[in-house]
Amino acid sequence: MIMLLVVIYIVFISLGLPDSVFGVAWPVLHKELGIAESFASVYSIIVGISTSGVSVVAGKLLRKFGTGRVTLFSIMLTVLGLFGMSFAPNIVVMIIFAVILGYGAGAIDTGLNNFISLHYKAQHMNWLHCFWGVGVTLSPIIMSHFLKEGSSWRFGYRAIGAIQAAILIIVICTFSLWKKAEKLPVNEQAESEEKEKSALEILKGKGVVPSILSLAFYCSMEFLIGTWGASYLVHIFALSPSDASKMVSLYFGGIMLGRFISGFLAMKLKDNMLIRIGTCTCILGILILLIPLGKISIFGLLLIGIGFGPIFPSTLHSVPERFGKKYSADIIGFHMFGAYAIGFGVQLVFGYIATSTTFIIMPFVLVSLAFCMLLSSETAIKGCHI
């Protein structure tokens, strides 16, 4: 199982690689394809729907084919998507391959999160998502290298596609490890004798919907800062766009650091406590961002990121304990769908309101979402009696 864990860590790097490459390439890409710069938001919605949509059916796919096969096929889709996008002659073809990429990423995300929550301890879930951060960080560096050298953005996509292909080969060579791991008993006997439940019946389980909402409120905050954090700093702190981008990197660095630290804390603390600590930490960071301390307030972003660190992985890792193991893949899939759907919705609404009024509302929106997240999480915990 240790060797398989190493493979899963590597696969999660591959999950992070495509997530940030589009944003770096877009300033050049949209000019070459003759598309308005604002079209990026439409593209993001299409990819988000693709990624979240497959999460809804991921549970059935995982039970039928197993995590190993789903992971293998999904990485094939991401490789196809990346290389296809690099050869796309227009935005229509690019979106088609982006949808393929989204399907692959969504299936991997749900499958591996469920697999780790069933077979490994909580610290690995936190460190696993830290490795996703490695992929997200590497991707812009690779793309910026090609753009700096005067090469086309297409070569950046192909380079990342080649890395994905190498990871695919690793998964193929270690496929027997997945078969052995999936033979381990993880379902309670009582659960295995139950009649297959429908999606609606699963959602009616005690605490399921509040748990989904808690992750959705979290992702709303994460997406909001990721998309509009730099704009907030430009408008409120009068930073240049380049300086604002550098300061937002504090936030992403904080998430990685938070997940690394949480991995060690998870050896002593349960998921529920890690979620509470993370939520309180991020609220403190939001308050620092809100207090008029000049540019010192900007370091609240670092604290927000650190607080965010354990929330996403701990929420997903707690699913089998909260709701049982048989339908954990389905419930994690519903969590992913709710997170993307509501998260993107909140981000879009906030962007429309803030650009039409003022970005000063951002910390107030964030703290409101944080309290909604905490209330939903505690309601889920109470409903599950854990």
Short mmCIF file of C-alpha atoms in Angstrom, two decimals:
data_model
loop_
_atom_site.label_atom_id
_atom_site.label_comp_id
_atom_site.label_asym_id
_atom_site.label_seq_id
_atom_site.Cartn_x
_atom_site.Cartn_y
_atom_site.Cartn_z
CA MET A 1 0.00 0.00 0.00
CA ILE A 2 2.95 2.35 0.51
CA MET A 3 4.02 2.03 -3.12
CA LEU A 4 0.46 2.70 -4.27
CA LEU A 5 0.32 5.76 -2.01
CA VAL A 6 3.41 7.15 -3.77
CA VAL A 7 1.68 6.61 -7.12
CA ILE A 8 -1.46 8.43 -5.88
CA TYR A 9 0.66 11.38 -4.76
CA ILE A 10 2.16 11.56 -8.24
CA VAL A 11 -1.29 11.31 -9.84
CA PHE A 12 -2.50 14.23 -7.72
CA ILE A 13 0.31 16.35 -9.12
CA SER A 14 -1.15 15.53 -12.53
CA LEU A 15 -4.55 16.67 -11.30
CA GLY A 16 -3.14 20.08 -10.39
CA LEU A 17 -1.11 20.61 -13.57
CA PRO A 18 -4.00 21.56 -15.92
CA ASP A 19 -5.81 23.72 -13.33
CA SER A 20 -3.65 26.84 -13.64
CA VAL A 21 -2.20 26.62 -17.16
CA PHE A 22 -5.16 28.24 -18.92
CA GLY A 23 -4.99 31.47 -16.93
CA VAL A 24 -1.30 31.92 -17.72
CA ALA A 25 -1.74 31.18 -21.44
CA TRP A 26 -4.94 33.19 -21.94
CA PRO A 27 -3.39 36.68 -22.45
CA VAL A 28 -1.57 35.29 -25.50
CA LEU A 29 -4.03 32.56 -26.45
CA HIS A 30 -7.10 34.78 -26.84
CA LYS A 31 -5.23 37.13 -29.21
CA GLU A 32 -4.02 34.29 -31.42
CA LEU A 33 -7.52 32.79 -31.67
CA GLY A 34 -9.18 36.20 -32.05
CA ILE A 35 -11.38 35.90 -28.95
CA ALA A 36 -12.38 38.68 -26.53
CA GLU A 37 -10.42 38.57 -23.28
CA SER A 38 -13.68 38.49 -21.26
CA PHE A 39 -14.54 35.09 -22.82
CA ALA A 40 -12.31 33.47 -20.18
CA SER A 41 -15.21 33.49 -17.71
CA VAL A 42 -17.44 31.61 -20.18
CA TYR A 43 -14.67 29.07 -20.78
CA SER A 44 -14.26 28.56 -17.00
CA ILE A 45 -17.97 27.91 -16.56
CA ILE A 46 -18.00 25.30 -19.35
CA VAL A 47 -15.01 23.46 -17.86
CA GLY A 48 -16.49 23.74 -14.36
CA ILE A 49 -19.79 22.18 -15.50
CA SER A 50 -17.87 19.33 -17.19
CA THR A 51 -15.76 18.66 -14.10
CA SER A 52 -18.65 18.82 -11.64
CA GLY A 53 -21.07 16.93 -13.90
CA VAL A 54 -19.00 13.76 -14.00
CA SER A 55 -18.71 13.90 -10.18
CA VAL A 56 -22.42 13.11 -9.88
CA VAL A 57 -22.06 9.74 -11.64
CA ALA A 58 -18.54 9.00 -10.38
CA GLY A 59 -19.82 6.81 -7.55
CA LYS A 60 -21.54 4.37 -9.92
CA LEU A 61 -18.50 4.33 -12.22
CA LEU A 62 -16.14 3.62 -9.32
CA ARG A 63 -18.28 0.76 -7.99
CA LYS A 64 -18.61 -0.79 -11.45
CA PHE A 65 -15.05 -0.40 -12.77
CA GLY A 66 -12.92 0.26 -9.67
CA THR A 67 -10.71 3.23 -8.81
CA GLY A 68 -7.73 1.91 -10.76
CA ARG A 69 -9.55 1.63 -14.09
CA VAL A 70 -11.36 4.95 -13.64
CA THR A 71 -8.09 6.70 -12.78
CA LEU A 72 -6.30 5.14 -15.75
CA PHE A 73 -9.03 6.09 -18.23
CA SER A 74 -9.40 9.57 -16.72
CA ILE A 75 -5.70 10.35 -17.08
CA MET A 76 -5.97 9.22 -20.71
CA LEU A 77 -8.73 11.84 -21.13
CA THR A 78 -6.57 14.58 -19.59
CA VAL A 79 -3.68 13.70 -21.91
CA LEU A 80 -6.03 13.76 -24.90
CA GLY A 81 -7.54 17.04 -23.72
CA LEU A 82 -4.20 18.81 -23.26
CA PHE A 83 -2.72 17.71 -26.58
CA GLY A 84 -6.01 18.40 -28.37
CA MET A 85 -6.13 21.94 -26.98
CA SER A 86 -2.56 22.54 -28.11
CA PHE A 87 -3.53 21.79 -31.73
CA ALA A 88 -6.92 23.54 -31.66
CA PRO A 89 -7.38 25.83 -34.70
CA ASN A 90 -10.19 27.80 -33.05
CA ILE A 91 -11.98 28.30 -29.73
CA VAL A 92 -14.78 25.81 -30.56
CA VAL A 93 -12.34 22.92 -30.97
CA MET A 94 -10.46 24.08 -27.89
CA ILE A 95 -13.64 23.98 -25.79
CA ILE A 96 -14.42 20.45 -27.02
CA PHE A 97 -11.04 19.22 -25.78
CA ALA A 98 -11.40 21.31 -22.60
CA VAL A 99 -14.64 19.44 -21.85
CA ILE A 100 -12.76 16.13 -22.31
CA LEU A 101 -10.09 17.44 -19.94
CA GLY A 102 -12.78 18.43 -17.43
CA TYR A 103 -14.39 14.98 -17.52
CA GLY A 104 -11.06 13.34 -16.82
CA ALA A 105 -10.15 15.69 -13.97
CA GLY A 106 -13.55 15.34 -12.29
CA ALA A 107 -13.44 11.55 -12.26
CA ILE A 108 -9.88 11.47 -10.88
CA ASP A 109 -10.74 14.00 -8.18
CA THR A 110 -13.73 12.07 -6.87
CA GLY A 111 -12.12 8.65 -7.23
CA LEU A 112 -8.86 9.42 -5.46
CA ASN A 113 -10.46 11.44 -2.67
CA ASN A 114 -12.78 8.53 -1.97
CA PHE A 115 -9.97 5.96 -2.20
CA ILE A 116 -7.76 7.85 0.25
CA SER A 117 -10.64 8.42 2.69
CA LEU A 118 -11.32 4.65 2.73
CA HIS A 119 -7.79 3.25 2.81
CA TYR A 120 -5.50 5.84 4.43
CA LYS A 121 -5.30 8.05 7.48
CA ALA A 122 -6.28 11.73 7.54
CA GLN A 123 -2.73 13.10 7.27
CA HIS A 124 -2.39 11.58 3.82
CA MET A 125 -5.53 13.35 2.61
CA ASN A 126 -4.00 16.69 3.65
CA TRP A 127 -0.61 15.94 2.10
CA LEU A 128 -2.30 14.59 -1.02
CA HIS A 129 -3.95 17.97 -1.59
CA CYS A 130 -0.62 19.62 -0.87
CA PHE A 131 0.75 17.72 -3.88
CA TRP A 132 -2.13 19.10 -5.95
CA GLY A 133 -0.63 22.47 -5.03
CA VAL A 134 2.71 21.31 -6.43
CA GLY A 135 1.02 20.66 -9.79
CA VAL A 136 -0.79 24.01 -9.75
CA THR A 137 2.51 25.77 -9.01
CA LEU A 138 4.57 23.92 -11.64
CA SER A 139 2.14 24.51 -14.50
CA PRO A 140 2.50 28.33 -14.73
CA ILE A 141 6.29 27.99 -14.44
CA ILE A 142 6.37 25.60 -17.40
CA MET A 143 4.09 27.79 -19.51
CA SER A 144 5.91 31.01 -18.62
CA HIS A 145 9.20 29.40 -19.75
CA PHE A 146 7.85 28.80 -23.25
CA LEU A 147 6.24 32.24 -23.46
CA LYS A 148 9.43 33.91 -22.24
CA GLU A 149 11.48 32.11 -24.88
CA GLY A 150 9.13 33.41 -27.56
CA SER A 151 7.56 30.01 -28.20
CA SER A 152 3.84 29.48 -28.69
CA TRP A 153 1.52 28.73 -25.76
CA ARG A 154 0.84 25.50 -27.66
CA PHE A 155 4.27 24.14 -26.71
CA GLY A 156 3.47 24.81 -23.05
CA TYR A 157 0.32 22.73 -23.31
CA ARG A 158 2.25 19.95 -25.07
CA ALA A 159 4.95 19.93 -22.39
CA ILE A 160 2.32 19.56 -19.66
CA GLY A 161 0.57 16.92 -21.77
CA ALA A 162 3.88 15.03 -22.00
CA ILE A 163 4.20 15.07 -18.19
CA GLN A 164 0.65 13.75 -17.94
CA ALA A 165 1.54 10.99 -20.42
CA ALA A 166 4.54 10.01 -18.29
CA ILE A 167 2.30 9.80 -15.22
CA LEU A 168 -0.13 7.68 -17.26
CA ILE A 169 2.70 5.23 -17.99
CA ILE A 170 3.47 5.05 -14.24
CA VAL A 171 -0.18 4.20 -13.51
CA ILE A 172 -0.20 1.53 -16.23
CA CYS A 173 2.99 -0.07 -14.86
CA THR A 174 1.60 -0.14 -11.31
CA PHE A 175 -1.94 -1.15 -12.21
CA SER A 176 -1.68 -4.45 -10.32
CA LEU A 177 -1.30 -2.45 -7.07
CA TRP A 178 -4.78 -0.97 -7.55
CA LYS A 179 -6.28 -4.44 -8.00
CA LYS A 180 -4.72 -5.69 -4.76
CA ALA A 181 -5.83 -2.62 -2.78
CA GLU A 182 -9.41 -2.75 -4.05
CA LYS A 183 -9.74 -6.35 -2.84
CA LEU A 184 -9.26 -5.16 0.76
CA PRO A 185 -12.56 -5.22 2.72
CA VAL A 186 -13.79 -1.68 3.35
CA ASN A 187 -17.60 -2.07 3.28
CA GLU A 188 -19.51 -3.18 6.34
CA GLN A 189 -21.42 -6.44 5.75
CA ALA A 190 -24.72 -4.83 6.65
CA GLU A 191 -24.18 -2.13 4.07
CA SER A 192 -23.23 -4.61 1.34
CA GLU A 193 -26.59 -6.39 1.74
CA GLU A 194 -28.63 -3.22 1.28
CA LYS A 195 -30.56 -2.56 -1.88
CA GLU A 196 -28.85 0.00 -4.12
CA LYS A 197 -30.02 3.49 -3.14
CA SER A 198 -30.97 6.21 -5.59
CA ALA A 199 -29.21 9.57 -5.59
CA LEU A 200 -32.22 11.19 -3.90
CA GLU A 201 -32.25 8.56 -1.14
CA ILE A 202 -28.54 9.13 -0.51
CA LEU A 203 -29.05 12.89 -0.34
CA LYS A 204 -31.83 12.41 2.23
CA GLY A 205 -29.36 10.85 4.67
CA LYS A 206 -28.88 12.74 7.93
CA GLY A 207 -26.30 15.47 7.59
CA VAL A 208 -25.52 14.86 3.90
CA VAL A 209 -26.92 18.13 2.51
CA PRO A 210 -25.41 20.34 5.28
CA SER A 211 -22.05 18.66 4.70
CA ILE A 212 -22.29 19.35 0.94
CA LEU A 213 -23.22 22.98 1.67
CA SER A 214 -20.26 23.41 4.02
CA LEU A 215 -17.85 22.43 1.23
CA ALA A 216 -19.76 24.62 -1.24
CA PHE A 217 -19.40 27.66 1.03
CA TYR A 218 -15.70 26.88 1.41
CA CYS A 219 -15.13 26.64 -2.35
CA SER A 220 -17.10 29.86 -2.82
CA MET A 221 -14.49 31.60 -0.70
CA GLU A 222 -11.58 29.83 -2.39
CA PHE A 223 -12.81 30.64 -5.91
CA LEU A 224 -13.72 34.20 -4.95
CA ILE A 225 -10.24 35.02 -3.67
CA GLY A 226 -8.54 33.14 -6.49
CA THR A 227 -10.49 35.04 -9.14
CA TRP A 228 -10.99 38.47 -7.56
CA GLY A 229 -8.27 38.71 -4.90
CA ALA A 230 -5.88 40.61 -7.17
CA SER A 231 -8.64 42.97 -8.30
CA TYR A 232 -9.49 43.67 -4.64
CA LEU A 233 -5.87 44.61 -3.91
CA VAL A 234 -5.67 46.84 -7.00
CA HIS A 235 -8.90 48.70 -6.20
CA ILE A 236 -8.65 48.92 -2.40
CA PHE A 237 -4.88 49.00 -1.75
CA ALA A 238 -3.92 50.72 -5.03
CA LEU A 239 -1.35 48.04 -5.89
CA SER A 240 -0.14 47.53 -9.44
CA PRO A 241 -1.52 44.38 -11.16
CA SER A 242 1.90 42.70 -10.99
CA ASP A 243 2.32 43.48 -7.26
CA ALA A 244 -1.24 42.35 -6.58
CA SER A 245 -0.53 39.01 -8.30
CA LYS A 246 2.54 38.53 -6.13
CA MET A 247 0.56 39.22 -2.96
CA VAL A 248 -2.19 36.79 -3.98
CA SER A 249 0.54 34.14 -4.19
CA LEU A 250 0.70 34.48 -0.39
CA TYR A 251 -2.81 33.08 -0.32
CA PHE A 252 -1.99 30.06 -2.50
CA GLY A 253 1.23 29.49 -0.56
CA GLY A 254 -0.80 29.64 2.65
CA ILE A 255 -3.11 26.86 1.43
CA MET A 256 -0.12 24.62 0.66
CA LEU A 257 1.48 25.41 4.03
CA GLY A 258 -1.83 24.86 5.83
CA ARG A 259 -2.23 21.42 4.28
CA PHE A 260 1.33 20.45 5.06
CA ILE A 261 0.92 21.44 8.72
CA SER A 262 -2.52 19.82 8.91
CA GLY A 263 -1.02 16.52 7.85
CA PHE A 264 0.93 16.43 11.11
CA LEU A 265 -1.98 17.76 13.20
CA ALA A 266 -4.20 15.03 11.75
CA MET A 267 -2.08 12.45 13.59
CA LYS A 268 -3.53 13.80 16.85
CA LEU A 269 -6.74 15.62 15.91
CA LYS A 270 -9.89 14.40 14.19
CA ASP A 271 -11.26 15.83 10.95
CA ASN A 272 -14.02 17.78 12.69
CA MET A 273 -11.55 19.58 14.95
CA LEU A 274 -9.24 20.39 12.02
CA ILE A 275 -12.21 21.93 10.17
CA ARG A 276 -13.07 24.08 13.20
CA ILE A 277 -9.48 25.23 13.66
CA GLY A 278 -9.15 26.01 9.96
CA THR A 279 -12.40 27.97 9.90
CA CYS A 280 -11.48 30.08 12.94
CA THR A 281 -8.03 30.75 11.44
CA CYS A 282 -9.44 31.89 8.11
CA ILE A 283 -11.98 34.17 9.87
CA LEU A 284 -9.09 35.77 11.76
CA GLY A 285 -7.28 36.30 8.45
CA ILE A 286 -10.38 37.92 6.93
CA LEU A 287 -10.67 40.30 9.90
CA ILE A 288 -7.00 41.29 9.50
CA LEU A 289 -7.68 41.96 5.81
CA LEU A 290 -10.62 44.14 6.84
CA ILE A 291 -8.88 46.17 9.58
CA PRO A 292 -7.31 49.40 8.20
CA LEU A 293 -3.66 48.61 8.92
CA GLY A 294 -2.36 49.75 5.55
CA LYS A 295 -0.53 47.18 3.46
CA ILE A 296 0.06 45.07 6.58
CA SER A 297 -3.58 44.02 6.25
CA ILE A 298 -2.71 42.24 3.02
CA PHE A 299 -0.89 39.55 5.01
CA GLY A 300 -4.33 38.48 6.15
CA LEU A 301 -4.41 36.60 2.84
CA LEU A 302 -1.62 34.34 4.09
CA LEU A 303 -3.59 33.53 7.24
CA ILE A 304 -6.75 32.91 5.22
CA GLY A 305 -4.83 30.44 3.06
CA ILE A 306 -3.39 28.64 6.09
CA GLY A 307 -6.88 28.39 7.56
CA PHE A 308 -8.28 27.06 4.29
CA GLY A 309 -5.60 24.33 4.25
CA PRO A 310 -7.33 21.55 6.22
CA ILE A 311 -10.98 22.33 5.41
CA PHE A 312 -11.35 20.74 1.95
CA PRO A 313 -9.34 17.54 2.59
CA SER A 314 -10.74 17.04 6.10
CA THR A 315 -14.34 17.42 4.92
CA LEU A 316 -13.86 14.78 2.22
CA HIS A 317 -11.88 12.45 4.50
CA SER A 318 -14.71 12.54 7.06
CA VAL A 319 -17.35 11.31 4.58
CA PRO A 320 -16.98 7.52 5.22
CA GLU A 321 -17.05 8.08 8.99
CA ARG A 322 -20.04 10.39 8.78
CA PHE A 323 -22.17 8.55 6.24
CA GLY A 324 -20.79 5.03 5.88
CA LYS A 325 -18.47 3.48 3.31
CA LYS A 326 -20.81 1.91 0.76
CA TYR A 327 -21.98 5.21 -0.75
CA SER A 328 -18.95 7.31 0.16
CA ALA A 329 -17.94 7.67 -3.51
CA ASP A 330 -21.42 8.94 -4.42
CA ILE A 331 -21.49 11.39 -1.51
CA ILE A 332 -18.00 12.69 -2.30
CA GLY A 333 -19.15 13.13 -5.90
CA PHE A 334 -22.15 15.14 -4.69
CA HIS A 335 -19.78 17.23 -2.55
CA MET A 336 -17.63 17.97 -5.61
CA PHE A 337 -20.66 18.89 -7.73
CA GLY A 338 -22.08 21.20 -5.05
CA ALA A 339 -18.69 22.78 -4.47
CA TYR A 340 -18.17 23.62 -8.14
CA ALA A 341 -21.76 24.62 -8.92
CA ILE A 342 -22.30 26.91 -5.94
CA GLY A 343 -18.68 28.08 -5.86
CA PHE A 344 -18.72 29.26 -9.48
CA GLY A 345 -22.17 30.79 -8.98
CA VAL A 346 -21.09 32.85 -5.97
CA GLN A 347 -17.92 33.92 -7.79
CA LEU A 348 -19.85 35.15 -10.82
CA VAL A 349 -22.48 37.02 -8.77
CA PHE A 350 -19.80 38.64 -6.62
CA GLY A 351 -17.83 39.70 -9.70
CA TYR A 352 -20.89 41.34 -11.24
CA ILE A 353 -21.80 43.20 -8.03
CA ALA A 354 -18.24 44.23 -7.10
CA THR A 355 -17.34 45.52 -10.55
CA SER A 356 -20.61 47.48 -10.63
CA THR A 357 -20.23 48.92 -7.10
CA THR A 358 -17.04 48.48 -5.05
CA PHE A 359 -14.63 45.71 -4.06
CA ILE A 360 -14.72 46.86 -0.42
CA ILE A 361 -17.53 44.34 0.11
CA MET A 362 -15.18 41.37 -0.39
CA PRO A 363 -14.10 40.82 3.26
CA PHE A 364 -17.73 41.13 4.42
CA VAL A 365 -18.85 38.53 1.87
CA LEU A 366 -15.98 36.25 2.90
CA VAL A 367 -16.73 36.41 6.62
CA SER A 368 -20.44 35.75 5.93
CA LEU A 369 -19.54 32.68 3.85
CA ALA A 370 -17.14 31.50 6.58
CA PHE A 371 -19.87 31.59 9.24
CA CYS A 372 -22.30 29.83 6.86
CA MET A 373 -19.66 27.16 6.30
CA LEU A 374 -19.12 26.69 10.04
CA LEU A 375 -22.88 26.49 10.71
CA SER A 376 -23.38 23.94 7.91
CA SER A 377 -20.43 21.84 9.09
CA GLU A 378 -21.63 21.76 12.69
CA THR A 379 -25.16 20.89 11.54
CA ALA A 380 -23.73 17.96 9.54
CA ILE A 381 -21.71 16.77 12.54
CA LYS A 382 -24.74 17.00 14.82
CA GLY A 383 -26.90 15.15 12.32
CA CYS A 384 -24.37 12.31 12.12
CA HIS A 385 -23.82 12.22 15.90
CA ILE A 386 -20.00 12.17 15.58
#
